[in-house]
Amino acid sequence: MGLREDIIKIAKAEAADIICFAPATRFERDDPIFSILPEVKTVICLAFRILRGVYRGIEEGTTYYQFSTMGLETMEETVMPIALLRVCNLIEASGAIALPQRRHYTVMAEADSTNPEAQNDAIFRGRTQEVQMRFEESAVLCGLGERGMNGTVLTDEFGPMVRYCFILTDAELEADPVKEPHLCDRCGACAAACPGHAIDPKTGEVDRWRCAVYYDGASGLKNPFMAPDAYAE
């Protein structure tokens, strides 16, 4: 097997569900990948499914912690870093350079941005985009999926229920094609389904602060722990 096939084999053995590759030439010259690793030749995307079961407990009112533990913390802090390191070790053993890239959830390029998966008092705002990759754009360029109306990356296999990370390498590897958009028809169902009304039904623009508040449990319809007088004012 060649290096590309070995990468796919190791990544799948470490729980990656989708592995796709893009040539660096597919990215604009001002993209952060070129400041992160100037000699980058290939961008590798590893995607991991979020189990459908971790959402059911929230929807059905039985268990509320599985998403935050198994769907978020364990995935981002254990499963994905181990997969990244295993694949990077393989690439560097072949004589190439490999640089793992995962999201830094406390770093925000926008001065007024937030993240519902991080404590607000821990967020560093106003940082330039060069501190980390443009994750959604990079996923699309690697062939993972297409951007939905609200900016989420949609995959054929799992819809939006994936988490993904990247490896930058100076090894030249066969690329996957960019997916032709075919899943999102901008019907507005995502906006209608959002309990926080954080998605503009016409433009798809997301109110990040409103999204963060409702993601953290502001919906009285979905959060049984909400105090009865929480909406008194």
JSON list of C-alpha atoms in Angstrom, two decimals:
[
{"chain": "A", "resi": 1, "resn": "MET", "atom": "CA", "xyz": [0.00, 0.00, 0.00]},
{"chain": "A", "resi": 2, "resn": "GLY", "atom": "CA", "xyz": [1.03, 3.61, -0.54]},
{"chain": "A", "resi": 3, "resn": "LEU", "atom": "CA", "xyz": [1.12, 6.36, 2.09]},
{"chain": "A", "resi": 4, "resn": "ARG", "atom": "CA", "xyz": [-2.41, 7.54, 1.27]},
{"chain": "A", "resi": 5, "resn": "GLU", "atom": "CA", "xyz": [-3.86, 4.08, 1.79]},
{"chain": "A", "resi": 6, "resn": "ASP", "atom": "CA", "xyz": [-1.87, 3.63, 5.01]},
{"chain": "A", "resi": 7, "resn": "ILE", "atom": "CA", "xyz": [-3.23, 6.95, 6.32]},
{"chain": "A", "resi": 8, "resn": "ILE", "atom": "CA", "xyz": [-6.81, 5.86, 5.62]},
{"chain": "A", "resi": 9, "resn": "LYS", "atom": "CA", "xyz": [-6.24, 2.49, 7.29]},
{"chain": "A", "resi": 10, "resn": "ILE", "atom": "CA", "xyz": [-4.72, 3.98, 10.46]},
{"chain": "A", "resi": 11, "resn": "ALA", "atom": "CA", "xyz": [-7.33, 6.77, 10.67]},
{"chain": "A", "resi": 12, "resn": "LYS", "atom": "CA", "xyz": [-10.21, 4.30, 10.39]},
{"chain": "A", "resi": 13, "resn": "ALA", "atom": "CA", "xyz": [-8.62, 2.08, 13.02]},
{"chain": "A", "resi": 14, "resn": "GLU", "atom": "CA", "xyz": [-8.65, 5.16, 15.31]},
{"chain": "A", "resi": 15, "resn": "ALA", "atom": "CA", "xyz": [-12.41, 5.74, 14.78]},
{"chain": "A", "resi": 16, "resn": "ALA", "atom": "CA", "xyz": [-12.35, 8.25, 11.93]},
{"chain": "A", "resi": 17, "resn": "ASP", "atom": "CA", "xyz": [-15.40, 7.71, 9.72]},
{"chain": "A", "resi": 18, "resn": "ILE", "atom": "CA", "xyz": [-14.46, 9.91, 6.77]},
{"chain": "A", "resi": 19, "resn": "ILE", "atom": "CA", "xyz": [-10.96, 10.69, 5.50]},
{"chain": "A", "resi": 20, "resn": "CYS", "atom": "CA", "xyz": [-10.46, 13.07, 2.60]},
{"chain": "A", "resi": 21, "resn": "PHE", "atom": "CA", "xyz": [-7.54, 14.90, 1.00]},
{"chain": "A", "resi": 22, "resn": "ALA", "atom": "CA", "xyz": [-7.06, 18.26, -0.74]},
{"chain": "A", "resi": 23, "resn": "PRO", "atom": "CA", "xyz": [-4.05, 19.76, -2.51]},
{"chain": "A", "resi": 24, "resn": "ALA", "atom": "CA", "xyz": [-2.82, 23.00, -0.95]},
{"chain": "A", "resi": 25, "resn": "THR", "atom": "CA", "xyz": [-3.21, 24.62, -4.38]},
{"chain": "A", "resi": 26, "resn": "ARG", "atom": "CA", "xyz": [-6.98, 24.45, -3.84]},
{"chain": "A", "resi": 27, "resn": "PHE", "atom": "CA", "xyz": [-6.67, 27.05, -1.06]},
{"chain": "A", "resi": 28, "resn": "GLU", "atom": "CA", "xyz": [-6.31, 30.81, -1.53]},
{"chain": "A", "resi": 29, "resn": "ARG", "atom": "CA", "xyz": [-2.80, 32.12, -0.98]},
{"chain": "A", "resi": 30, "resn": "ASP", "atom": "CA", "xyz": [-3.90, 34.16, 2.06]},
{"chain": "A", "resi": 31, "resn": "ASP", "atom": "CA", "xyz": [-5.34, 31.07, 3.75]},
{"chain": "A", "resi": 32, "resn": "PRO", "atom": "CA", "xyz": [-3.91, 30.44, 7.24]},
{"chain": "A", "resi": 33, "resn": "ILE", "atom": "CA", "xyz": [-2.55, 27.03, 6.23]},
{"chain": "A", "resi": 34, "resn": "PHE", "atom": "CA", "xyz": [0.33, 28.76, 4.46]},
{"chain": "A", "resi": 35, "resn": "SER", "atom": "CA", "xyz": [1.34, 30.73, 7.53]},
{"chain": "A", "resi": 36, "resn": "ILE", "atom": "CA", "xyz": [0.92, 27.68, 9.76]},
{"chain": "A", "resi": 37, "resn": "LEU", "atom": "CA", "xyz": [3.03, 25.41, 7.51]},
{"chain": "A", "resi": 38, "resn": "PRO", "atom": "CA", "xyz": [4.50, 27.36, 4.56]},
{"chain": "A", "resi": 39, "resn": "GLU", "atom": "CA", "xyz": [5.63, 24.21, 2.72]},
{"chain": "A", "resi": 40, "resn": "VAL", "atom": "CA", "xyz": [2.24, 22.49, 2.95]},
{"chain": "A", "resi": 41, "resn": "LYS", "atom": "CA", "xyz": [1.34, 20.38, -0.08]},
{"chain": "A", "resi": 42, "resn": "THR", "atom": "CA", "xyz": [-1.69, 18.41, 1.16]},
{"chain": "A", "resi": 43, "resn": "VAL", "atom": "CA", "xyz": [-4.47, 19.01, 3.68]},
{"chain": "A", "resi": 44, "resn": "ILE", "atom": "CA", "xyz": [-6.00, 15.88, 5.20]},
{"chain": "A", "resi": 45, "resn": "CYS", "atom": "CA", "xyz": [-9.42, 15.98, 6.87]},
{"chain": "A", "resi": 46, "resn": "LEU", "atom": "CA", "xyz": [-10.49, 13.40, 9.46]},
{"chain": "A", "resi": 47, "resn": "ALA", "atom": "CA", "xyz": [-14.18, 13.39, 10.35]},
{"chain": "A", "resi": 48, "resn": "PHE", "atom": "CA", "xyz": [-15.88, 11.54, 13.21]},
{"chain": "A", "resi": 49, "resn": "ARG", "atom": "CA", "xyz": [-19.58, 10.89, 13.51]},
{"chain": "A", "resi": 50, "resn": "ILE", "atom": "CA", "xyz": [-21.58, 12.20, 16.48]},
{"chain": "A", "resi": 51, "resn": "LEU", "atom": "CA", "xyz": [-23.74, 9.31, 17.62]},
{"chain": "A", "resi": 52, "resn": "ARG", "atom": "CA", "xyz": [-27.46, 9.76, 17.12]},
{"chain": "A", "resi": 53, "resn": "GLY", "atom": "CA", "xyz": [-28.01, 8.21, 20.54]},
{"chain": "A", "resi": 54, "resn": "VAL", "atom": "CA", "xyz": [-26.32, 11.04, 22.43]},
{"chain": "A", "resi": 55, "resn": "TYR", "atom": "CA", "xyz": [-29.08, 13.42, 21.32]},
{"chain": "A", "resi": 56, "resn": "ARG", "atom": "CA", "xyz": [-32.02, 11.15, 22.08]},
{"chain": "A", "resi": 57, "resn": "GLY", "atom": "CA", "xyz": [-31.73, 11.50, 25.84]},
{"chain": "A", "resi": 58, "resn": "ILE", "atom": "CA", "xyz": [-32.04, 15.27, 25.53]},
{"chain": "A", "resi": 59, "resn": "GLU", "atom": "CA", "xyz": [-34.98, 15.02, 23.14]},
{"chain": "A", "resi": 60, "resn": "GLU", "atom": "CA", "xyz": [-36.80, 12.39, 25.18]},
{"chain": "A", "resi": 61, "resn": "GLY", "atom": "CA", "xyz": [-36.05, 13.77, 28.63]},
{"chain": "A", "resi": 62, "resn": "THR", "atom": "CA", "xyz": [-34.11, 10.78, 29.95]},
{"chain": "A", "resi": 63, "resn": "THR", "atom": "CA", "xyz": [-30.42, 11.78, 30.12]},
{"chain": "A", "resi": 64, "resn": "TYR", "atom": "CA", "xyz": [-28.85, 15.15, 29.47]},
{"chain": "A", "resi": 65, "resn": "TYR", "atom": "CA", "xyz": [-25.11, 14.67, 29.82]},
{"chain": "A", "resi": 66, "resn": "GLN", "atom": "CA", "xyz": [-24.20, 12.26, 27.04]},
{"chain": "A", "resi": 67, "resn": "PHE", "atom": "CA", "xyz": [-23.72, 14.87, 24.33]},
{"chain": "A", "resi": 68, "resn": "SER", "atom": "CA", "xyz": [-21.47, 17.11, 26.42]},
{"chain": "A", "resi": 69, "resn": "THR", "atom": "CA", "xyz": [-19.37, 14.15, 27.59]},
{"chain": "A", "resi": 70, "resn": "MET", "atom": "CA", "xyz": [-19.34, 11.60, 24.75]},
{"chain": "A", "resi": 71, "resn": "GLY", "atom": "CA", "xyz": [-20.35, 13.81, 21.83]},
{"chain": "A", "resi": 72, "resn": "LEU", "atom": "CA", "xyz": [-18.10, 16.73, 22.71]},
{"chain": "A", "resi": 73, "resn": "GLU", "atom": "CA", "xyz": [-15.48, 16.35, 25.43]},
{"chain": "A", "resi": 74, "resn": "THR", "atom": "CA", "xyz": [-14.38, 12.77, 24.79]},
{"chain": "A", "resi": 75, "resn": "MET", "atom": "CA", "xyz": [-14.38, 13.30, 21.03]},
{"chain": "A", "resi": 76, "resn": "GLU", "atom": "CA", "xyz": [-12.44, 16.57, 21.01]},
{"chain": "A", "resi": 77, "resn": "GLU", "atom": "CA", "xyz": [-10.06, 15.88, 23.89]},
{"chain": "A", "resi": 78, "resn": "THR", "atom": "CA", "xyz": [-9.32, 12.17, 23.51]},
{"chain": "A", "resi": 79, "resn": "VAL", "atom": "CA", "xyz": [-10.51, 10.37, 20.38]},
{"chain": "A", "resi": 80, "resn": "MET", "atom": "CA", "xyz": [-9.60, 12.99, 17.77]},
{"chain": "A", "resi": 81, "resn": "PRO", "atom": "CA", "xyz": [-6.17, 13.96, 19.20]},
{"chain": "A", "resi": 82, "resn": "ILE", "atom": "CA", "xyz": [-5.12, 10.31, 19.39]},
{"chain": "A", "resi": 83, "resn": "ALA", "atom": "CA", "xyz": [-6.19, 9.74, 15.78]},
{"chain": "A", "resi": 84, "resn": "LEU", "atom": "CA", "xyz": [-4.30, 12.86, 14.70]},
{"chain": "A", "resi": 85, "resn": "LEU", "atom": "CA", "xyz": [-1.11, 11.77, 16.46]},
{"chain": "A", "resi": 86, "resn": "ARG", "atom": "CA", "xyz": [-1.28, 8.22, 15.10]},
{"chain": "A", "resi": 87, "resn": "VAL", "atom": "CA", "xyz": [-1.63, 9.46, 11.53]},
{"chain": "A", "resi": 88, "resn": "CYS", "atom": "CA", "xyz": [1.01, 12.17, 11.97]},
{"chain": "A", "resi": 89, "resn": "ASN", "atom": "CA", "xyz": [3.44, 9.59, 13.36]},
{"chain": "A", "resi": 90, "resn": "LEU", "atom": "CA", "xyz": [2.87, 7.48, 10.27]},
{"chain": "A", "resi": 91, "resn": "ILE", "atom": "CA", "xyz": [3.46, 10.41, 7.92]},
{"chain": "A", "resi": 92, "resn": "GLU", "atom": "CA", "xyz": [6.63, 11.53, 9.69]},
{"chain": "A", "resi": 93, "resn": "ALA", "atom": "CA", "xyz": [7.93, 7.95, 9.74]},
{"chain": "A", "resi": 94, "resn": "SER", "atom": "CA", "xyz": [7.73, 8.12, 5.93]},
{"chain": "A", "resi": 95, "resn": "GLY", "atom": "CA", "xyz": [10.05, 11.15, 5.95]},
{"chain": "A", "resi": 96, "resn": "ALA", "atom": "CA", "xyz": [7.47, 13.92, 5.47]},
{"chain": "A", "resi": 97, "resn": "ILE", "atom": "CA", "xyz": [6.33, 16.65, 7.89]},
{"chain": "A", "resi": 98, "resn": "ALA", "atom": "CA", "xyz": [2.91, 16.36, 9.55]},
{"chain": "A", "resi": 99, "resn": "LEU", "atom": "CA", "xyz": [1.23, 19.08, 11.60]},
{"chain": "A", "resi": 100, "resn": "PRO", "atom": "CA", "xyz": [-2.04, 18.21, 13.41]},
{"chain": "A", "resi": 101, "resn": "GLN", "atom": "CA", "xyz": [-4.74, 20.88, 13.50]},
{"chain": "A", "resi": 102, "resn": "ARG", "atom": "CA", "xyz": [-7.72, 20.82, 15.85]},
{"chain": "A", "resi": 103, "resn": "ARG", "atom": "CA", "xyz": [-10.06, 23.58, 16.92]},
{"chain": "A", "resi": 104, "resn": "HIS", "atom": "CA", "xyz": [-9.03, 25.86, 19.75]},
{"chain": "A", "resi": 105, "resn": "TYR", "atom": "CA", "xyz": [-12.43, 26.58, 21.26]},
{"chain": "A", "resi": 106, "resn": "THR", "atom": "CA", "xyz": [-11.31, 29.56, 23.30]},
{"chain": "A", "resi": 107, "resn": "VAL", "atom": "CA", "xyz": [-9.77, 31.49, 20.38]},
{"chain": "A", "resi": 108, "resn": "MET", "atom": "CA", "xyz": [-12.09, 33.79, 18.43]},
{"chain": "A", "resi": 109, "resn": "ALA", "atom": "CA", "xyz": [-11.14, 35.96, 15.47]},
{"chain": "A", "resi": 110, "resn": "GLU", "atom": "CA", "xyz": [-14.16, 38.23, 15.98]},
{"chain": "A", "resi": 111, "resn": "ALA", "atom": "CA", "xyz": [-14.06, 40.73, 18.83]},
{"chain": "A", "resi": 112, "resn": "ASP", "atom": "CA", "xyz": [-17.71, 40.03, 19.75]},
{"chain": "A", "resi": 113, "resn": "SER", "atom": "CA", "xyz": [-17.89, 36.29, 19.10]},
{"chain": "A", "resi": 114, "resn": "THR", "atom": "CA", "xyz": [-18.62, 33.47, 21.52]},
{"chain": "A", "resi": 115, "resn": "ASN", "atom": "CA", "xyz": [-18.70, 29.69, 21.66]},
{"chain": "A", "resi": 116, "resn": "PRO", "atom": "CA", "xyz": [-21.37, 27.71, 23.51]},
{"chain": "A", "resi": 117, "resn": "GLU", "atom": "CA", "xyz": [-18.88, 24.91, 24.11]},
{"chain": "A", "resi": 118, "resn": "ALA", "atom": "CA", "xyz": [-16.43, 27.10, 26.06]},
{"chain": "A", "resi": 119, "resn": "GLN", "atom": "CA", "xyz": [-16.68, 29.30, 29.14]},
{"chain": "A", "resi": 120, "resn": "ASN", "atom": "CA", "xyz": [-17.09, 32.90, 28.06]},
{"chain": "A", "resi": 121, "resn": "ASP", "atom": "CA", "xyz": [-14.55, 34.15, 30.59]},
{"chain": "A", "resi": 122, "resn": "ALA", "atom": "CA", "xyz": [-11.94, 31.84, 29.04]},
{"chain": "A", "resi": 123, "resn": "ILE", "atom": "CA", "xyz": [-12.35, 33.07, 25.46]},
{"chain": "A", "resi": 124, "resn": "PHE", "atom": "CA", "xyz": [-9.62, 35.10, 23.76]},
{"chain": "A", "resi": 125, "resn": "ARG", "atom": "CA", "xyz": [-11.36, 37.47, 21.32]},
{"chain": "A", "resi": 126, "resn": "GLY", "atom": "CA", "xyz": [-10.08, 39.61, 18.49]},
{"chain": "A", "resi": 127, "resn": "ARG", "atom": "CA", "xyz": [-7.35, 37.19, 17.44]},
{"chain": "A", "resi": 128, "resn": "THR", "atom": "CA", "xyz": [-6.51, 37.06, 13.75]},
{"chain": "A", "resi": 129, "resn": "GLN", "atom": "CA", "xyz": [-7.58, 34.13, 11.60]},
{"chain": "A", "resi": 130, "resn": "GLU", "atom": "CA", "xyz": [-3.93, 33.10, 11.25]},
{"chain": "A", "resi": 131, "resn": "VAL", "atom": "CA", "xyz": [-3.91, 31.44, 14.68]},
{"chain": "A", "resi": 132, "resn": "GLN", "atom": "CA", "xyz": [-5.89, 28.51, 13.35]},
{"chain": "A", "resi": 133, "resn": "MET", "atom": "CA", "xyz": [-7.44, 27.14, 10.18]},
{"chain": "A", "resi": 134, "resn": "ARG", "atom": "CA", "xyz": [-10.75, 28.18, 8.68]},
{"chain": "A", "resi": 135, "resn": "PHE", "atom": "CA", "xyz": [-12.40, 24.92, 9.60]},
{"chain": "A", "resi": 136, "resn": "GLU", "atom": "CA", "xyz": [-15.66, 24.99, 7.67]},
{"chain": "A", "resi": 137, "resn": "GLU", "atom": "CA", "xyz": [-14.04, 26.28, 4.48]},
{"chain": "A", "resi": 138, "resn": "SER", "atom": "CA", "xyz": [-11.23, 23.74, 4.76]},
{"chain": "A", "resi": 139, "resn": "ALA", "atom": "CA", "xyz": [-13.66, 20.85, 5.26]},
{"chain": "A", "resi": 140, "resn": "VAL", "atom": "CA", "xyz": [-15.49, 21.78, 2.06]},
{"chain": "A", "resi": 141, "resn": "LEU", "atom": "CA", "xyz": [-12.24, 22.15, 0.10]},
{"chain": "A", "resi": 142, "resn": "CYS", "atom": "CA", "xyz": [-11.14, 18.70, 1.30]},
{"chain": "A", "resi": 143, "resn": "GLY", "atom": "CA", "xyz": [-14.35, 17.17, -0.04]},
{"chain": "A", "resi": 144, "resn": "LEU", "atom": "CA", "xyz": [-16.00, 16.39, 3.31]},
{"chain": "A", "resi": 145, "resn": "GLY", "atom": "CA", "xyz": [-19.32, 17.96, 2.38]},
{"chain": "A", "resi": 146, "resn": "GLU", "atom": "CA", "xyz": [-21.12, 21.16, 1.48]},
{"chain": "A", "resi": 147, "resn": "ARG", "atom": "CA", "xyz": [-22.08, 24.28, 3.45]},
{"chain": "A", "resi": 148, "resn": "GLY", "atom": "CA", "xyz": [-25.71, 24.37, 4.49]},
{"chain": "A", "resi": 149, "resn": "MET", "atom": "CA", "xyz": [-27.84, 27.50, 4.62]},
{"chain": "A", "resi": 150, "resn": "ASN", "atom": "CA", "xyz": [-26.69, 28.31, 8.17]},
{"chain": "A", "resi": 151, "resn": "GLY", "atom": "CA", "xyz": [-23.01, 27.61, 7.43]},
{"chain": "A", "resi": 152, "resn": "THR", "atom": "CA", "xyz": [-22.87, 24.10, 8.86]},
{"chain": "A", "resi": 153, "resn": "VAL", "atom": "CA", "xyz": [-20.95, 21.49, 6.90]},
{"chain": "A", "resi": 154, "resn": "LEU", "atom": "CA", "xyz": [-23.34, 18.77, 5.69]},
{"chain": "A", "resi": 155, "resn": "THR", "atom": "CA", "xyz": [-22.06, 15.31, 4.81]},
{"chain": "A", "resi": 156, "resn": "ASP", "atom": "CA", "xyz": [-23.75, 12.60, 2.74]},
{"chain": "A", "resi": 157, "resn": "GLU", "atom": "CA", "xyz": [-23.09, 10.03, 5.44]},
{"chain": "A", "resi": 158, "resn": "PHE", "atom": "CA", "xyz": [-24.08, 11.82, 8.66]},
{"chain": "A", "resi": 159, "resn": "GLY", "atom": "CA", "xyz": [-25.56, 15.19, 7.72]},
{"chain": "A", "resi": 160, "resn": "PRO", "atom": "CA", "xyz": [-24.19, 17.87, 10.09]},
{"chain": "A", "resi": 161, "resn": "MET", "atom": "CA", "xyz": [-23.52, 15.38, 12.91]},
{"chain": "A", "resi": 162, "resn": "VAL", "atom": "CA", "xyz": [-19.73, 15.19, 12.53]},
{"chain": "A", "resi": 163, "resn": "ARG", "atom": "CA", "xyz": [-16.68, 16.68, 14.18]},
{"chain": "A", "resi": 164, "resn": "TYR", "atom": "CA", "xyz": [-13.55, 17.07, 12.14]},
{"chain": "A", "resi": 165, "resn": "CYS", "atom": "CA", "xyz": [-9.87, 17.96, 12.34]},
{"chain": "A", "resi": 166, "resn": "PHE", "atom": "CA", "xyz": [-6.97, 18.28, 9.90]},
{"chain": "A", "resi": 167, "resn": "ILE", "atom": "CA", "xyz": [-3.38, 17.42, 9.19]},
{"chain": "A", "resi": 168, "resn": "LEU", "atom": "CA", "xyz": [-1.10, 19.67, 7.15]},
{"chain": "A", "resi": 169, "resn": "THR", "atom": "CA", "xyz": [1.75, 17.88, 5.42]},
{"chain": "A", "resi": 170, "resn": "ASP", "atom": "CA", "xyz": [4.42, 18.51, 2.82]},
{"chain": "A", "resi": 171, "resn": "ALA", "atom": "CA", "xyz": [3.75, 15.06, 1.35]},
{"chain": "A", "resi": 172, "resn": "GLU", "atom": "CA", "xyz": [1.95, 15.15, -2.01]},
{"chain": "A", "resi": 173, "resn": "LEU", "atom": "CA", "xyz": [-1.04, 12.82, -1.85]},
{"chain": "A", "resi": 174, "resn": "GLU", "atom": "CA", "xyz": [-3.86, 12.06, -4.28]},
{"chain": "A", "resi": 175, "resn": "ALA", "atom": "CA", "xyz": [-6.77, 14.44, -3.75]},
{"chain": "A", "resi": 176, "resn": "ASP", "atom": "CA", "xyz": [-10.50, 13.90, -3.39]},
{"chain": "A", "resi": 177, "resn": "PRO", "atom": "CA", "xyz": [-12.92, 16.04, -5.40]},
{"chain": "A", "resi": 178, "resn": "VAL", "atom": "CA", "xyz": [-14.88, 18.90, -3.87]},
{"chain": "A", "resi": 179, "resn": "LYS", "atom": "CA", "xyz": [-18.48, 17.80, -3.35]},
{"chain": "A", "resi": 180, "resn": "GLU", "atom": "CA", "xyz": [-21.05, 19.28, -5.73]},
{"chain": "A", "resi": 181, "resn": "PRO", "atom": "CA", "xyz": [-23.71, 20.92, -3.49]},
{"chain": "A", "resi": 182, "resn": "HIS", "atom": "CA", "xyz": [-26.86, 18.78, -3.49]},
{"chain": "A", "resi": 183, "resn": "LEU", "atom": "CA", "xyz": [-28.08, 18.42, 0.10]},
{"chain": "A", "resi": 184, "resn": "CYS", "atom": "CA", "xyz": [-29.19, 21.92, 1.13]},
{"chain": "A", "resi": 185, "resn": "ASP", "atom": "CA", "xyz": [-31.90, 23.61, -0.95]},
{"chain": "A", "resi": 186, "resn": "ARG", "atom": "CA", "xyz": [-32.19, 26.57, 1.47]},
{"chain": "A", "resi": 187, "resn": "CYS", "atom": "CA", "xyz": [-35.70, 25.52, 2.46]},
{"chain": "A", "resi": 188, "resn": "GLY", "atom": "CA", "xyz": [-35.33, 27.19, 5.85]},
{"chain": "A", "resi": 189, "resn": "ALA", "atom": "CA", "xyz": [-36.14, 24.08, 7.90]},
{"chain": "A", "resi": 190, "resn": "CYS", "atom": "CA", "xyz": [-33.04, 24.67, 10.06]},
{"chain": "A", "resi": 191, "resn": "ALA", "atom": "CA", "xyz": [-34.23, 28.18, 10.91]},
{"chain": "A", "resi": 192, "resn": "ALA", "atom": "CA", "xyz": [-37.74, 26.97, 11.69]},
{"chain": "A", "resi": 193, "resn": "ALA", "atom": "CA", "xyz": [-36.45, 24.18, 13.93]},
{"chain": "A", "resi": 194, "resn": "CYS", "atom": "CA", "xyz": [-34.07, 26.38, 15.97]},
{"chain": "A", "resi": 195, "resn": "PRO", "atom": "CA", "xyz": [-35.76, 26.95, 19.39]},
{"chain": "A", "resi": 196, "resn": "GLY", "atom": "CA", "xyz": [-33.76, 30.12, 19.91]},
{"chain": "A", "resi": 197, "resn": "HIS", "atom": "CA", "xyz": [-34.67, 31.60, 16.51]},
{"chain": "A", "resi": 198, "resn": "ALA", "atom": "CA", "xyz": [-30.95, 32.26, 16.07]},
{"chain": "A", "resi": 199, "resn": "ILE", "atom": "CA", "xyz": [-30.96, 31.60, 12.30]},
{"chain": "A", "resi": 200, "resn": "ASP", "atom": "CA", "xyz": [-32.29, 34.24, 9.91]},
{"chain": "A", "resi": 201, "resn": "PRO", "atom": "CA", "xyz": [-34.87, 32.38, 7.77]},
{"chain": "A", "resi": 202, "resn": "LYS", "atom": "CA", "xyz": [-34.04, 34.47, 4.69]},
{"chain": "A", "resi": 203, "resn": "THR", "atom": "CA", "xyz": [-30.26, 34.76, 4.77]},
{"chain": "A", "resi": 204, "resn": "GLY", "atom": "CA", "xyz": [-29.23, 31.88, 7.01]},
{"chain": "A", "resi": 205, "resn": "GLU", "atom": "CA", "xyz": [-27.08, 34.25, 9.06]},
{"chain": "A", "resi": 206, "resn": "VAL", "atom": "CA", "xyz": [-26.60, 32.98, 12.62]},
{"chain": "A", "resi": 207, "resn": "ASP", "atom": "CA", "xyz": [-26.82, 35.22, 15.68]},
{"chain": "A", "resi": 208, "resn": "ARG", "atom": "CA", "xyz": [-23.86, 33.65, 17.51]},
{"chain": "A", "resi": 209, "resn": "TRP", "atom": "CA", "xyz": [-24.70, 35.02, 20.94]},
{"chain": "A", "resi": 210, "resn": "ARG", "atom": "CA", "xyz": [-28.32, 33.90, 20.72]},
{"chain": "A", "resi": 211, "resn": "CYS", "atom": "CA", "xyz": [-27.21, 30.52, 19.45]},
{"chain": "A", "resi": 212, "resn": "ALA", "atom": "CA", "xyz": [-24.79, 30.17, 22.37]},
{"chain": "A", "resi": 213, "resn": "VAL", "atom": "CA", "xyz": [-27.43, 31.04, 24.97]},
{"chain": "A", "resi": 214, "resn": "TYR", "atom": "CA", "xyz": [-29.95, 28.51, 23.66]},
{"chain": "A", "resi": 215, "resn": "TYR", "atom": "CA", "xyz": [-27.28, 25.87, 23.10]},
{"chain": "A", "resi": 216, "resn": "ASP", "atom": "CA", "xyz": [-26.51, 26.23, 26.80]},
{"chain": "A", "resi": 217, "resn": "GLY", "atom": "CA", "xyz": [-30.12, 25.52, 27.77]},
{"chain": "A", "resi": 218, "resn": "ALA", "atom": "CA", "xyz": [-32.11, 28.76, 27.57]},
{"chain": "A", "resi": 219, "resn": "SER", "atom": "CA", "xyz": [-35.12, 27.06, 25.98]},
{"chain": "A", "resi": 220, "resn": "GLY", "atom": "CA", "xyz": [-37.86, 26.56, 28.55]},
{"chain": "A", "resi": 221, "resn": "LEU", "atom": "CA", "xyz": [-39.46, 24.05, 26.20]},
{"chain": "A", "resi": 222, "resn": "LYS", "atom": "CA", "xyz": [-36.42, 21.77, 26.15]},
{"chain": "A", "resi": 223, "resn": "ASN", "atom": "CA", "xyz": [-34.65, 22.38, 29.47]},
{"chain": "A", "resi": 224, "resn": "PRO", "atom": "CA", "xyz": [-36.44, 20.77, 32.44]},
{"chain": "A", "resi": 225, "resn": "PHE", "atom": "CA", "xyz": [-33.98, 22.37, 34.85]},
{"chain": "A", "resi": 226, "resn": "MET", "atom": "CA", "xyz": [-35.05, 25.89, 33.93]},
{"chain": "A", "resi": 227, "resn": "ALA", "atom": "CA", "xyz": [-36.52, 27.74, 36.92]},
{"chain": "A", "resi": 228, "resn": "PRO", "atom": "CA", "xyz": [-40.29, 28.41, 36.51]},
{"chain": "A", "resi": 229, "resn": "ASP", "atom": "CA", "xyz": [-39.79, 32.16, 36.92]},
{"chain": "A", "resi": 230, "resn": "ALA", "atom": "CA", "xyz": [-36.83, 32.38, 34.52]},
{"chain": "A", "resi": 231, "resn": "TYR", "atom": "CA", "xyz": [-38.90, 34.25, 31.93]},
{"chain": "A", "resi": 232, "resn": "ALA", "atom": "CA", "xyz": [-40.79, 36.45, 34.38]},
{"chain": "A", "resi": 233, "resn": "GLU", "atom": "CA", "xyz": [-39.28, 39.58, 32.85]}
]
